[in-house]
PDB file of C-alpha atoms in Angstrom:
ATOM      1  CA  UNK A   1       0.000   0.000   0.000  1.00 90.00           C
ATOM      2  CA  UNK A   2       1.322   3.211  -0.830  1.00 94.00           C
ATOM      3  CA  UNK A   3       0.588   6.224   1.469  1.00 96.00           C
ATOM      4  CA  UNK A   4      -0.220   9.715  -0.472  1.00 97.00           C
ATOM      5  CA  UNK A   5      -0.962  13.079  -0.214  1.00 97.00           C
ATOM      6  CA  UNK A   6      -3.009  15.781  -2.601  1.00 97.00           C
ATOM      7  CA  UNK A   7      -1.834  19.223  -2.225  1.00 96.00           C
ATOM      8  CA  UNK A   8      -3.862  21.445  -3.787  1.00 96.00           C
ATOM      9  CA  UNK A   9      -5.147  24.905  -3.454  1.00 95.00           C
ATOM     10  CA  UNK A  10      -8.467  24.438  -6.150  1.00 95.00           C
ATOM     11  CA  UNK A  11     -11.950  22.172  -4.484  1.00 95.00           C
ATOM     12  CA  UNK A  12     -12.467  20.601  -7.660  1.00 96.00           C
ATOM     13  CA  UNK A  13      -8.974  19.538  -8.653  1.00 95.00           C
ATOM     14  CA  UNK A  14      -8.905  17.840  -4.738  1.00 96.00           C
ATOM     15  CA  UNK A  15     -12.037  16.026  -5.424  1.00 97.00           C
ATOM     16  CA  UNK A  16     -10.777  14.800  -8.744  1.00 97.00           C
ATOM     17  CA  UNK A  17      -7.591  13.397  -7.633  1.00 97.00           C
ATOM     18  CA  UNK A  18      -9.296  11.977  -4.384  1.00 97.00           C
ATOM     19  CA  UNK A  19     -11.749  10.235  -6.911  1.00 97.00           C
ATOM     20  CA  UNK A  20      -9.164   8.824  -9.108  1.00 97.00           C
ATOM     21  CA  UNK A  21      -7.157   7.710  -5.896  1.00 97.00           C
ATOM     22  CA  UNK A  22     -10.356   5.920  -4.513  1.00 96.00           C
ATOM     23  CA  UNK A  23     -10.246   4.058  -7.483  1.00 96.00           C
ATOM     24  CA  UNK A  24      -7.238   2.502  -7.100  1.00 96.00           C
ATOM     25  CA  UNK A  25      -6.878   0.077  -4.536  1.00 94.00           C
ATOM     26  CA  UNK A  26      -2.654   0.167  -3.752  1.00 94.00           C
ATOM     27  CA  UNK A  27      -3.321   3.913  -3.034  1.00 96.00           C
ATOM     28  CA  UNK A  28      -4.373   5.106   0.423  1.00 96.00           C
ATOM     29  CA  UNK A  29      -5.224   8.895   0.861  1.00 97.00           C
ATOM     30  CA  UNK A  30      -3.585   9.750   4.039  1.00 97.00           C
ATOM     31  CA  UNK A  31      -4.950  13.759   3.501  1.00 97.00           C
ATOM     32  CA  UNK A  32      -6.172  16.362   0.961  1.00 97.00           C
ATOM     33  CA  UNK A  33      -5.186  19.475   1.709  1.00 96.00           C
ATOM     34  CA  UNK A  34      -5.976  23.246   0.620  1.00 94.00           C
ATOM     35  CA  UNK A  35      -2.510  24.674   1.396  1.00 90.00           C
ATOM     36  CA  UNK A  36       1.143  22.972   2.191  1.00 92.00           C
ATOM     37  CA  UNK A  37       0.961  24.359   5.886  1.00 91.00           C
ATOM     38  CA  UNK A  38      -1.762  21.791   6.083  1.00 93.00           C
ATOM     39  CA  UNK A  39       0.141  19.261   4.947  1.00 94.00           C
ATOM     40  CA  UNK A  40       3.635  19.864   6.547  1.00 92.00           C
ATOM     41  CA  UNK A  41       0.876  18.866   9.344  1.00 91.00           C
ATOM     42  CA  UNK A  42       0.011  15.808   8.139  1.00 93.00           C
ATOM     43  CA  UNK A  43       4.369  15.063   6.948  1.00 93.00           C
ATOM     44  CA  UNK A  44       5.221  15.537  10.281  1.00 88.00           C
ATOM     45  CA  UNK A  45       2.791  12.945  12.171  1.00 89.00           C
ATOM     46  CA  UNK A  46       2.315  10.132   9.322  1.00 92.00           C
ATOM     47  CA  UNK A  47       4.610   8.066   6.652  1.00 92.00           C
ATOM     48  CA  UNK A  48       4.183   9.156   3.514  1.00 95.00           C
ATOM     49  CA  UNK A  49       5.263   7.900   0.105  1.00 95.00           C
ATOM     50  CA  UNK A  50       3.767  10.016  -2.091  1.00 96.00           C
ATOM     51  CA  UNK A  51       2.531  13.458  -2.896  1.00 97.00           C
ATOM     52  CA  UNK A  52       0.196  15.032  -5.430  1.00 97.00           C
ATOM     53  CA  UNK A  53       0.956  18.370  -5.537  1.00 94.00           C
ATOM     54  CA  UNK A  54      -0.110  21.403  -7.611  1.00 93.00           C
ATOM     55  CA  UNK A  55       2.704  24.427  -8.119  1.00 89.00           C
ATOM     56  CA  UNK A  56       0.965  27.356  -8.718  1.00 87.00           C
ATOM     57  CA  UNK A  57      -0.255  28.029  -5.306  1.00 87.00           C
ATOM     58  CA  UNK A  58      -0.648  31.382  -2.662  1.00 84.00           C
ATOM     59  CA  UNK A  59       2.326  32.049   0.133  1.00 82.00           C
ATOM     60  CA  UNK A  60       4.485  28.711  -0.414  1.00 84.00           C
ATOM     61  CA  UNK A  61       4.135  26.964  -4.228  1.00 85.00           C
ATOM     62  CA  UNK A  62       4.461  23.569  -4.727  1.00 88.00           C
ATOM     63  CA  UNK A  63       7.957  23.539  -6.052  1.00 87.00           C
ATOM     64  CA  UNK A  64       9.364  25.754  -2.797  1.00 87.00           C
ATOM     65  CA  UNK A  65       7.645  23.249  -0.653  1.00 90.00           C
ATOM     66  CA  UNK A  66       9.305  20.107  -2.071  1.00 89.00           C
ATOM     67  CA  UNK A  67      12.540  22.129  -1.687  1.00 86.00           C
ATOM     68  CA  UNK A  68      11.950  22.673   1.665  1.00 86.00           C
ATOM     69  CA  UNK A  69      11.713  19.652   3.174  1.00 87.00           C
ATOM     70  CA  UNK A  70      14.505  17.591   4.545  1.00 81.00           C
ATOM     71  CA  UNK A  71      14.014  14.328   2.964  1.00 84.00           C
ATOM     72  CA  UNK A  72      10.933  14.717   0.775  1.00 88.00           C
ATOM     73  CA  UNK A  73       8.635  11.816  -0.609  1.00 92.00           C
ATOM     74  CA  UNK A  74       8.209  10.844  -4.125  1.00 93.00           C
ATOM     75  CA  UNK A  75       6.433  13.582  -5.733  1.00 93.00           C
ATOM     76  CA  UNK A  76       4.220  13.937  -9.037  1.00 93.00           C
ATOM     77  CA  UNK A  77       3.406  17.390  -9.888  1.00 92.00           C
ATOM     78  CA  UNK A  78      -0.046  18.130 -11.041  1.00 91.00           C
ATOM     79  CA  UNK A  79      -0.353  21.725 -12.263  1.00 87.00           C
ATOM     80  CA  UNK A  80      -2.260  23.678 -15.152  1.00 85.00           C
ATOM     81  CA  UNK A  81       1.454  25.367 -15.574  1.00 76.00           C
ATOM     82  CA  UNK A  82       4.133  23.503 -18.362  1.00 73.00           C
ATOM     83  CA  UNK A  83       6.399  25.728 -17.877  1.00 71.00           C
ATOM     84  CA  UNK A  84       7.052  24.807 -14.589  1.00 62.00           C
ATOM     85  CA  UNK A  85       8.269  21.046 -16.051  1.00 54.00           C
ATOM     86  CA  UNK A  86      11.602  21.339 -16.049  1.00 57.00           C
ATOM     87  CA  UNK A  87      12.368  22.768 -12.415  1.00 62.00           C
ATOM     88  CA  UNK A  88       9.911  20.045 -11.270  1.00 53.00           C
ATOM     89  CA  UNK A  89      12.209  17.424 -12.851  1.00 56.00           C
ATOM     90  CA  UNK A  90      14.958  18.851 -11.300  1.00 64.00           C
ATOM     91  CA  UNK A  91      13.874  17.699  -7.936  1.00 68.00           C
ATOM     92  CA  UNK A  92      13.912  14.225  -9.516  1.00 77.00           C
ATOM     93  CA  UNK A  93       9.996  14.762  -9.677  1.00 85.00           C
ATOM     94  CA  UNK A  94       8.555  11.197 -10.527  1.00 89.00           C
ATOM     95  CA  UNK A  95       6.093  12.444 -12.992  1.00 90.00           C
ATOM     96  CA  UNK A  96       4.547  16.140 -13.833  1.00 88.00           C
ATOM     97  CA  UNK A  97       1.053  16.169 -15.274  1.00 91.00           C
ATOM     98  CA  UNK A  98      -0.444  18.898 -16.891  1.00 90.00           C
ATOM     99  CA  UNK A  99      -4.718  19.577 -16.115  1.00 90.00           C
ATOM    100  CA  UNK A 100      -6.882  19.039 -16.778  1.00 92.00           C
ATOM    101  CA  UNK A 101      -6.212  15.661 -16.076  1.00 94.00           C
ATOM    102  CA  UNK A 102      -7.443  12.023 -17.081  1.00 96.00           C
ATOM    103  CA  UNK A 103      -7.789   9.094 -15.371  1.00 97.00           C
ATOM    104  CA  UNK A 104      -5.574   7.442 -17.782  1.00 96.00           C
ATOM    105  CA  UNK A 105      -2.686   9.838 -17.221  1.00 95.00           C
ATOM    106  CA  UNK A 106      -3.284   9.848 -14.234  1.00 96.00           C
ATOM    107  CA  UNK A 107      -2.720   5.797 -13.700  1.00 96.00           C
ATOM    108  CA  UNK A 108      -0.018   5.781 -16.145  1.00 95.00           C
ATOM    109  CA  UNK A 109       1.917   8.074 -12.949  1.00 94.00           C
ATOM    110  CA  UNK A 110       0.780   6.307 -10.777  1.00 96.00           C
ATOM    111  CA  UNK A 111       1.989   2.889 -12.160  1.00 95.00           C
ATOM    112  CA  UNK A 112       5.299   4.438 -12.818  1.00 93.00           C
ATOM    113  CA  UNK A 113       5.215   5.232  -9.242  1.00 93.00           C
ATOM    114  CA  UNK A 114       4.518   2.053  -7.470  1.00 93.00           C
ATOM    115  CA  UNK A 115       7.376   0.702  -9.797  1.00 92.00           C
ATOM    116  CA  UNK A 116      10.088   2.664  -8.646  1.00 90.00           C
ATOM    117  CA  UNK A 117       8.424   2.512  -4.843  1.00 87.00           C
ATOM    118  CA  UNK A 118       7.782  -1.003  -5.044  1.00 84.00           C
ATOM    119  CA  UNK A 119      11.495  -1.362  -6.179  1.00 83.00           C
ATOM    120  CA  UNK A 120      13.534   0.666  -3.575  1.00 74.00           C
ATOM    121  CA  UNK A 121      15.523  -0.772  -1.084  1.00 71.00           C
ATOM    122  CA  UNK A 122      14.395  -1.608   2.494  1.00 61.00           C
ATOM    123  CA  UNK A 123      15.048   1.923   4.188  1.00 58.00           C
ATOM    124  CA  UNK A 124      17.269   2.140   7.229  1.00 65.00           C
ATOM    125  CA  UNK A 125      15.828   2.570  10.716  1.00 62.00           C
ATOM    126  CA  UNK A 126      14.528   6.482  10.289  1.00 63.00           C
ATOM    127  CA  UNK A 127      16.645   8.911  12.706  1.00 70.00           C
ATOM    128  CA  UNK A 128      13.988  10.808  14.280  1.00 75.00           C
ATOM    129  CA  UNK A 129      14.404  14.574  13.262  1.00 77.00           C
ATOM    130  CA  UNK A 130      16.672  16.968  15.213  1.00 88.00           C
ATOM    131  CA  UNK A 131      14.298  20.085  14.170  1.00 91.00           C
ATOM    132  CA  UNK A 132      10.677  21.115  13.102  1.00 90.00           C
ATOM    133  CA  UNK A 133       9.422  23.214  10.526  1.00 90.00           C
ATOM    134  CA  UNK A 134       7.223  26.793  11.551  1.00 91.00           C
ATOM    135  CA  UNK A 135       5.508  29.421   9.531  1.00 89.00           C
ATOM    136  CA  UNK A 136       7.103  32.638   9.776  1.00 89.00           C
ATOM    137  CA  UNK A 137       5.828  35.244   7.415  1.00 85.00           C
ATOM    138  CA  UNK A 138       5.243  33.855   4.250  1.00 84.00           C
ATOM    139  CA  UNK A 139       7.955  30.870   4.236  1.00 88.00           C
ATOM    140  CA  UNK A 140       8.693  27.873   6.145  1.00 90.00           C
ATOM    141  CA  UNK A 141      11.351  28.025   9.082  1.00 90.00           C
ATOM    142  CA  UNK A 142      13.381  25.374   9.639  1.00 90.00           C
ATOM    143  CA  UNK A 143      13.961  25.378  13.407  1.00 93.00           C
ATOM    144  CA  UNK A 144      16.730  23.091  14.902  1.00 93.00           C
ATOM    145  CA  UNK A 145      15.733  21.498  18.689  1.00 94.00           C
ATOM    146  CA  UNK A 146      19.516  22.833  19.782  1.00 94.00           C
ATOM    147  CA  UNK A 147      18.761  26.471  19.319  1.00 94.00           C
ATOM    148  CA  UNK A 148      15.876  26.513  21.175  1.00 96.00           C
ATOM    149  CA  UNK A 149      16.279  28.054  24.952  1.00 97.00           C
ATOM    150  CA  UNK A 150      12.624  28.302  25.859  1.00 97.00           C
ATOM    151  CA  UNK A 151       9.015  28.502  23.971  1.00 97.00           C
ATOM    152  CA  UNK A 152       6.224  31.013  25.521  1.00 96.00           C
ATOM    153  CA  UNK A 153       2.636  30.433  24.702  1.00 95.00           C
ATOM    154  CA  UNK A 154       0.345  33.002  24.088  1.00 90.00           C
ATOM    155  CA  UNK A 155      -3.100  32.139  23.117  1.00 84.00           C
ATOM    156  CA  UNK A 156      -3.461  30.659  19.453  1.00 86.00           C
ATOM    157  CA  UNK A 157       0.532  31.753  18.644  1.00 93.00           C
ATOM    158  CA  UNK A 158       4.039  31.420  20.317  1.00 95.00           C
ATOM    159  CA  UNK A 159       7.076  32.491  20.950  1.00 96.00           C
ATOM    160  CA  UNK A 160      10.012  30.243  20.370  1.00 96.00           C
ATOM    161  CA  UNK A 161      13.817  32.075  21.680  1.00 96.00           C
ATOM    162  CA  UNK A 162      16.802  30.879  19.959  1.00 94.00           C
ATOM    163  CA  UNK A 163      19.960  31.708  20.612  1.00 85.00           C
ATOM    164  CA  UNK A 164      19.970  34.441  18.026  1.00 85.00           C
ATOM    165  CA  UNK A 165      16.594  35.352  17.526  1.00 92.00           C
ATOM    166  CA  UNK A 166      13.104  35.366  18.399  1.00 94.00           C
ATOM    167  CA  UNK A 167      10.050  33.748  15.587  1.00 95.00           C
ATOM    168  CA  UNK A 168       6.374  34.572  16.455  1.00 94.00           C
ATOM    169  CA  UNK A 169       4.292  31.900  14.718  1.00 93.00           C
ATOM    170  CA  UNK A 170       0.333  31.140  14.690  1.00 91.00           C
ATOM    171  CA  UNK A 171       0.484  27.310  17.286  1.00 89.00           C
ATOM    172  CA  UNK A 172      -1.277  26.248  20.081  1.00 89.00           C
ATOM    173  CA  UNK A 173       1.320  25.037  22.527  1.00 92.00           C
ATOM    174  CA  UNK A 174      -0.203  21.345  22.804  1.00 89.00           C
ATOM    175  CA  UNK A 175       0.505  21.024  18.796  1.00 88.00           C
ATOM    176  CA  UNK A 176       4.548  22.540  19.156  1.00 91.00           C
ATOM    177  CA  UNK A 177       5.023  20.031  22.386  1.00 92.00           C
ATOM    178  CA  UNK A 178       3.601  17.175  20.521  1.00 90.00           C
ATOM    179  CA  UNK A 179       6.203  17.986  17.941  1.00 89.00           C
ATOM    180  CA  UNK A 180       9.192  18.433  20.456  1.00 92.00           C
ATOM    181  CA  UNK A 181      11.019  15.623  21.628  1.00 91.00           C
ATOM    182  CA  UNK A 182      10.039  14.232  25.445  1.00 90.00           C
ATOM    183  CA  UNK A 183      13.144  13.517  26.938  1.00 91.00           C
ATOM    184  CA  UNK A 184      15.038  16.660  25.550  1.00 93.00           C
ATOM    185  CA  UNK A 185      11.799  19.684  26.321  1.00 95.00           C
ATOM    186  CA  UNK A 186       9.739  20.026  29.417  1.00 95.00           C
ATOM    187  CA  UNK A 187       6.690  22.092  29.900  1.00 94.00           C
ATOM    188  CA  UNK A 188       7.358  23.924  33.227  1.00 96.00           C
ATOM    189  CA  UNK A 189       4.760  26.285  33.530  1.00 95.00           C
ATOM    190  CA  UNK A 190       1.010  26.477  31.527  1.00 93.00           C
ATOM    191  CA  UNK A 191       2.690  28.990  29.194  1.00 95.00           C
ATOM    192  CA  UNK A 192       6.399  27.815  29.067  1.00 97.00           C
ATOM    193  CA  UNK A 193       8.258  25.202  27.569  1.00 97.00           C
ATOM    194  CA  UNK A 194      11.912  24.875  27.923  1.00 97.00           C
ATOM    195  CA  UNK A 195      15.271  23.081  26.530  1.00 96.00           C
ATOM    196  CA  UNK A 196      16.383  20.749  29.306  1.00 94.00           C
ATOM    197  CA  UNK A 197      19.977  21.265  28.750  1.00 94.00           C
ATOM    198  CA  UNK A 198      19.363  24.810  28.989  1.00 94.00           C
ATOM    199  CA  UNK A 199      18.361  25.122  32.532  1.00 95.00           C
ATOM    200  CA  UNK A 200      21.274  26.432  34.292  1.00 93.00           C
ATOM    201  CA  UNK A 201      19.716  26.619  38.103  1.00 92.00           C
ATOM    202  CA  UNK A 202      15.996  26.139  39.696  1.00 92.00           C
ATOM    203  CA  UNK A 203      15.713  28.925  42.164  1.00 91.00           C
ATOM    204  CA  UNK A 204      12.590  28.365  44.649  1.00 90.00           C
ATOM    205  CA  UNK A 205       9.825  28.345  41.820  1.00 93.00           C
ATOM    206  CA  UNK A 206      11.656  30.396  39.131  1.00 94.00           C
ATOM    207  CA  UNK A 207      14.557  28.633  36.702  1.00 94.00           C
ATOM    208  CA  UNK A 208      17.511  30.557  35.505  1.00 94.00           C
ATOM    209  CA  UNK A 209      19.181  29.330  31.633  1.00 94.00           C
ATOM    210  CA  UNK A 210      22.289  29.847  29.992  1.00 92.00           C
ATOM    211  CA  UNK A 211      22.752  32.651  28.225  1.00 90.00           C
ATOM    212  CA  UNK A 212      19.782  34.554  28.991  1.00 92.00           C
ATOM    213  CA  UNK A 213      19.180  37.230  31.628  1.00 91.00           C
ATOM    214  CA  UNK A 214      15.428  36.485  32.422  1.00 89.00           C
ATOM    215  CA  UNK A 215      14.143  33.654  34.977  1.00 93.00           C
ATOM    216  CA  UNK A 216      11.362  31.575  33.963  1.00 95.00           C
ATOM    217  CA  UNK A 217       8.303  30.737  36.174  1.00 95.00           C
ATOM    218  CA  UNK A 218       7.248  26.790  37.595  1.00 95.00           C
ATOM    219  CA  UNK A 219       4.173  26.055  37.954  1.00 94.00           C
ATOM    220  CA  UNK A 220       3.083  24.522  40.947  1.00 90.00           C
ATOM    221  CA  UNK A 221       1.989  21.400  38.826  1.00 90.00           C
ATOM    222  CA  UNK A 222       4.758  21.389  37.313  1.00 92.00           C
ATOM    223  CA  UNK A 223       7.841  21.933  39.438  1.00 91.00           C
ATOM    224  CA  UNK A 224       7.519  18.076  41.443  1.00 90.00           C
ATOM    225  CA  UNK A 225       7.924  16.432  37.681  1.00 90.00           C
ATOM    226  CA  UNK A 226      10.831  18.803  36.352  1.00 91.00           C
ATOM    227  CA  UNK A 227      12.719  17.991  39.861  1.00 90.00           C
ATOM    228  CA  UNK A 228      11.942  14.194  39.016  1.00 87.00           C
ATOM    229  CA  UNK A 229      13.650  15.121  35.680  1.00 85.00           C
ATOM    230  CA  UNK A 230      16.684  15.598  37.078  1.00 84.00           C
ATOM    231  CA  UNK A 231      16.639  13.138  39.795  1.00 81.00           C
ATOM    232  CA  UNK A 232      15.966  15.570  42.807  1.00 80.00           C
ATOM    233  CA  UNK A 233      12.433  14.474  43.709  1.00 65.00           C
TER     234      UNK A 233
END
């Protein structure tokens, strides 16, 4: 079974691909989504294979996207743009298809897909990721786990502080911790998260870090589970 993904910014050119996909039974639709934020989402939680993905899209095209990522799936570009072709074979695209698009072009990529997927080697045990991807503006941020001193929640965005800047990005806290690492982050307080390593002293119910002048809250919750953390409790 091969895992894929529609990226698409257009209702009907979703629904078409979705229909074609339901139509072939070694295809399972892990997500269809409106926008790549969406599915950086969906990248970042499941396995997949392969991507349908349109180019000419708002904020972040299609292209951009693919570039983006660390170690992208197969991808078959389906846009209403040719002259995109050759910078979408460039990035070893497995197929580009031009709309509108039939259900016989649309098998022939697919075939040619589950030959070359169907053909790879076993992969190696994955090495879980060392950073996560934000929205900043109008591109994606790739944020490593090392730079990060402390995240502060503030309703529907944060605040993540690296060690030589600050990003603002539209999260919820629960979604950025479910992204971070357990045994290297630690929520100490409702509204703060914080690098373990970078806790340089706990002072009664505040904690100092490295490098930066401020002290951090601990919630009362909190403070008996980050002491367990380090063995004190």
């Amino acid at each position: 079974m091969i895992n894929c993904l529609i990226i698409d910014d257009e209702p009907f050119a979703r629904e078409l691909l979705e229909g074609y996909i339901a139509q072939i039974p070694s295809l399972s639709l892990l997500a269809s989504c409106e926008h790549v934020f969406e599915a950086l989402e969906v990248l970042q939680q499941q396995k997949v294979d392969l991507i349908f993905s349109d180019i000419n899209m708002p904020q972040v095209n299609g292209i951009e996207f693919i570039k983006s990522l660390h170690n992208p799936p197969y991808v078959v570009f389906v846009t209403a743009f040719p002259n995109f072709a050759l910078e979408g074979f460039e990035l070893d695209a497995l197929d580009y298809i031009v709309k509108p698009v039939s259900f016989p072009r649309f098998l022939k990529a697919v075939n040619k897909a589950q030959l070359i997927i169907n053909s790879r080697p076993a992969a190696p045990v994955p090495v879980a990721p060392q950073f996560l991807f934000v929205k900043e503006g109008h591109s994606l941020q790739r944020v490593l786990f090392d730079e990060i001193y402390y995240i502060e929640g503030m309703k529907d965005y944060i605040k993540i502080i690296l060690k030589n800047r600050i990003i603002i990005t539209c999260l919820r806290m629960s979604r950025v911790e479910d992204q971070l690492p357990a045994e290297r982050f630690t929520r100490i307080q409702k509204s703060y998260i914080v690098r373990m390593d970078a806790i340089k002293a706990i002072s009664g119910n505040e904690a100092e870090l490295y490098d930066l002048p401020e002290k951090l809250p601990i919630g009362k919750q909190h403070k008996e589970a980050l002491l367990g953390r380090f063995g004190l409790s």
